Amino acid sequence: MELNDEQLERYSRHIILKDLGVEGQIKILESKVLIIGAGGLGAPAALYLSAAGIGTIGIVDFDRVDLSNLQRQIIHSTNDIGRLKVDSAKNKMLAINPDIQVKTYNLLVNSSNIRSIIRDYDFIIDGTDNFAAKFLINDACFLEKKPYSHGGILRFEGQSMTILPGESACYRCIFKTPPPRDAVPTCSQAGVLGAIAGMLGTIQAAEAIKYCTGAGELLVNQLLVFDAKTMNFRKVKLNKNKNCGLCGENPSIVRLMDEDPPVCELKK
Amino acid sequence: MKVTVNGKEQELQSEKISILKLMNQSQVKMPDMVIVQLNGEFVEKKDYEISFLKEGDELEFVYFMGGGGI
Ligand SMILES: [Zn+2]
């Protein structure tokens, strides 16, 4: 692959980066990234990955744009209310960068469809809002050996970790199983500062680009946690757990299962 | 006795204090939404009551965070 004049100009600020260069930009253009969830985290991640020129971006979401989404899901506009999120997202992504391919999946991932969807991609971004999906993505990425970025936000706080399946600590190494349903605050009760979604979604996009180009060091075996109230950022060291039910020494999870449907999803 | 909780050093008054007691005393509002790591090792929920802290221990309360989509 060679870059044409327009690409050299469009991506010039990447190309002058010592850690990327033309070679790095070509890797970006040849990469395939899947974003699960076109919401708070997926929206900024999709915009930045499109702008960066990730060659193929898949975006998964079953939902339609709602007025209450617009406080943080910046890929959608007021006149998109009622549209499928994946269609609204695709429009904006191609408007930023017609150089890329966007594949849309208007569905909810579950144990029977997720493996075949992620199989086509190099890196996965978890932009989902519920624990059932987070555990499902973790398990599916492990079984398909796909690296992925975990992200979670609540109120003023966010957390992220990158997982290289089999090599680094996975989501289950830390969290084992979803929390008891009655312990989980619903999205509408807990609330979230919109800008936090942007902070975290862009961290996830940066991890995807780092993975695709090999630049820098990935956020593996550590959970980045931040609190926007104080702007404290910390990395909590978390090693692979030998008792992990998925990637530990005696795994009990060898195939996918669907956890209880999440509370948040029943909102409407 | 000094221990470090989520990166912050804290002075504890009592000499014998379990993880469970510390969770109750500090701002851990939803114990079901927290994973505990003591000096880099995960602690099982059933052991919170019988794991006592000692000088210099490093404790991490790691919260479940689910939001992002909707
Ligand atoms: Zn694991």
Short mmCIF file of N, CA and C in Angstrom, two decimals, chain B residues 5-32:
data_model
loop_
_atom_site.label_atom_id
_atom_site.label_comp_id
_atom_site.label_asym_id
_atom_site.label_seq_id
_atom_site.Cartn_x
_atom_site.Cartn_y
_atom_site.Cartn_z
N VAL B 5 -4.77 3.10 51.13
CA VAL B 5 -6.03 2.69 50.52
C VAL B 5 -6.21 3.48 49.23
N ASN B 6 -6.31 2.76 48.13
CA ASN B 6 -6.42 3.39 46.80
C ASN B 6 -5.40 4.51 46.61
N GLY B 7 -4.17 4.19 46.97
CA GLY B 7 -3.08 5.12 46.72
C GLY B 7 -2.89 6.21 47.77
N LYS B 8 -3.85 6.30 48.70
CA LYS B 8 -3.74 7.34 49.74
C LYS B 8 -3.40 6.71 51.08
N GLU B 9 -2.38 7.29 51.73
CA GLU B 9 -2.00 6.76 53.04
C GLU B 9 -3.04 7.18 54.09
N GLN B 10 -3.37 6.22 54.93
CA GLN B 10 -4.35 6.50 55.99
C GLN B 10 -3.82 6.02 57.32
N GLU B 11 -4.12 6.78 58.36
CA GLU B 11 -3.74 6.38 59.71
C GLU B 11 -4.97 5.73 60.34
N LEU B 12 -4.84 4.46 60.74
CA LEU B 12 -5.98 3.78 61.37
C LEU B 12 -5.79 3.81 62.88
N GLN B 13 -6.88 4.09 63.58
CA GLN B 13 -6.80 4.19 65.04
C GLN B 13 -6.64 2.82 65.68
N SER B 14 -7.50 1.90 65.30
CA SER B 14 -7.47 0.61 65.98
C SER B 14 -6.32 -0.25 65.47
N GLU B 15 -5.82 -1.14 66.27
CA GLU B 15 -4.69 -2.00 65.91
C GLU B 15 -5.16 -3.26 65.18
N LYS B 16 -6.41 -3.68 65.51
CA LYS B 16 -6.91 -4.88 64.86
C LYS B 16 -8.14 -4.52 64.04
N ILE B 17 -7.96 -4.47 62.75
CA ILE B 17 -9.09 -4.08 61.92
C ILE B 17 -9.15 -4.96 60.67
N SER B 18 -10.34 -5.50 60.42
CA SER B 18 -10.51 -6.38 59.26
C SER B 18 -10.84 -5.54 58.03
N ILE B 19 -10.73 -6.18 56.87
CA ILE B 19 -11.10 -5.48 55.63
C ILE B 19 -12.57 -5.07 55.69
N LEU B 20 -13.41 -5.96 56.22
CA LEU B 20 -14.84 -5.67 56.30
C LEU B 20 -15.09 -4.43 57.14
N LYS B 21 -14.40 -4.36 58.28
CA LYS B 21 -14.60 -3.22 59.18
C LYS B 21 -14.13 -1.93 58.50
N LEU B 22 -13.00 -2.02 57.83
CA LEU B 22 -12.50 -0.84 57.14
C LEU B 22 -13.47 -0.39 56.05
N MET B 23 -14.05 -1.38 55.35
CA MET B 23 -15.02 -1.03 54.31
C MET B 23 -16.22 -0.31 54.91
N ASN B 24 -16.65 -0.79 56.07
CA ASN B 24 -17.79 -0.15 56.72
C ASN B 24 -17.45 1.26 57.18
N GLN B 25 -16.20 1.41 57.68
CA GLN B 25 -15.78 2.71 58.19
C GLN B 25 -15.53 3.72 57.08
N SER B 26 -14.95 3.24 55.98
CA SER B 26 -14.64 4.21 54.93
C SER B 26 -15.83 4.37 53.99
N GLN B 27 -15.61 4.99 52.90
CA GLN B 27 -16.75 5.41 52.06
C GLN B 27 -17.23 4.32 51.11
N VAL B 28 -16.96 3.05 51.41
CA VAL B 28 -17.43 2.01 50.50
C VAL B 28 -18.94 1.83 50.69
N LYS B 29 -19.69 2.49 49.82
CA LYS B 29 -21.14 2.53 50.01
C LYS B 29 -21.81 1.24 49.53
N MET B 30 -21.22 0.63 48.49
CA MET B 30 -21.86 -0.56 47.91
C MET B 30 -20.86 -1.71 47.87
N PRO B 31 -20.73 -2.44 48.98
CA PRO B 31 -19.70 -3.50 49.05
C PRO B 31 -19.84 -4.53 47.93
N ASP B 32 -21.06 -4.73 47.43
CA ASP B 32 -21.24 -5.70 46.35
C ASP B 32 -20.63 -5.23 45.04
#
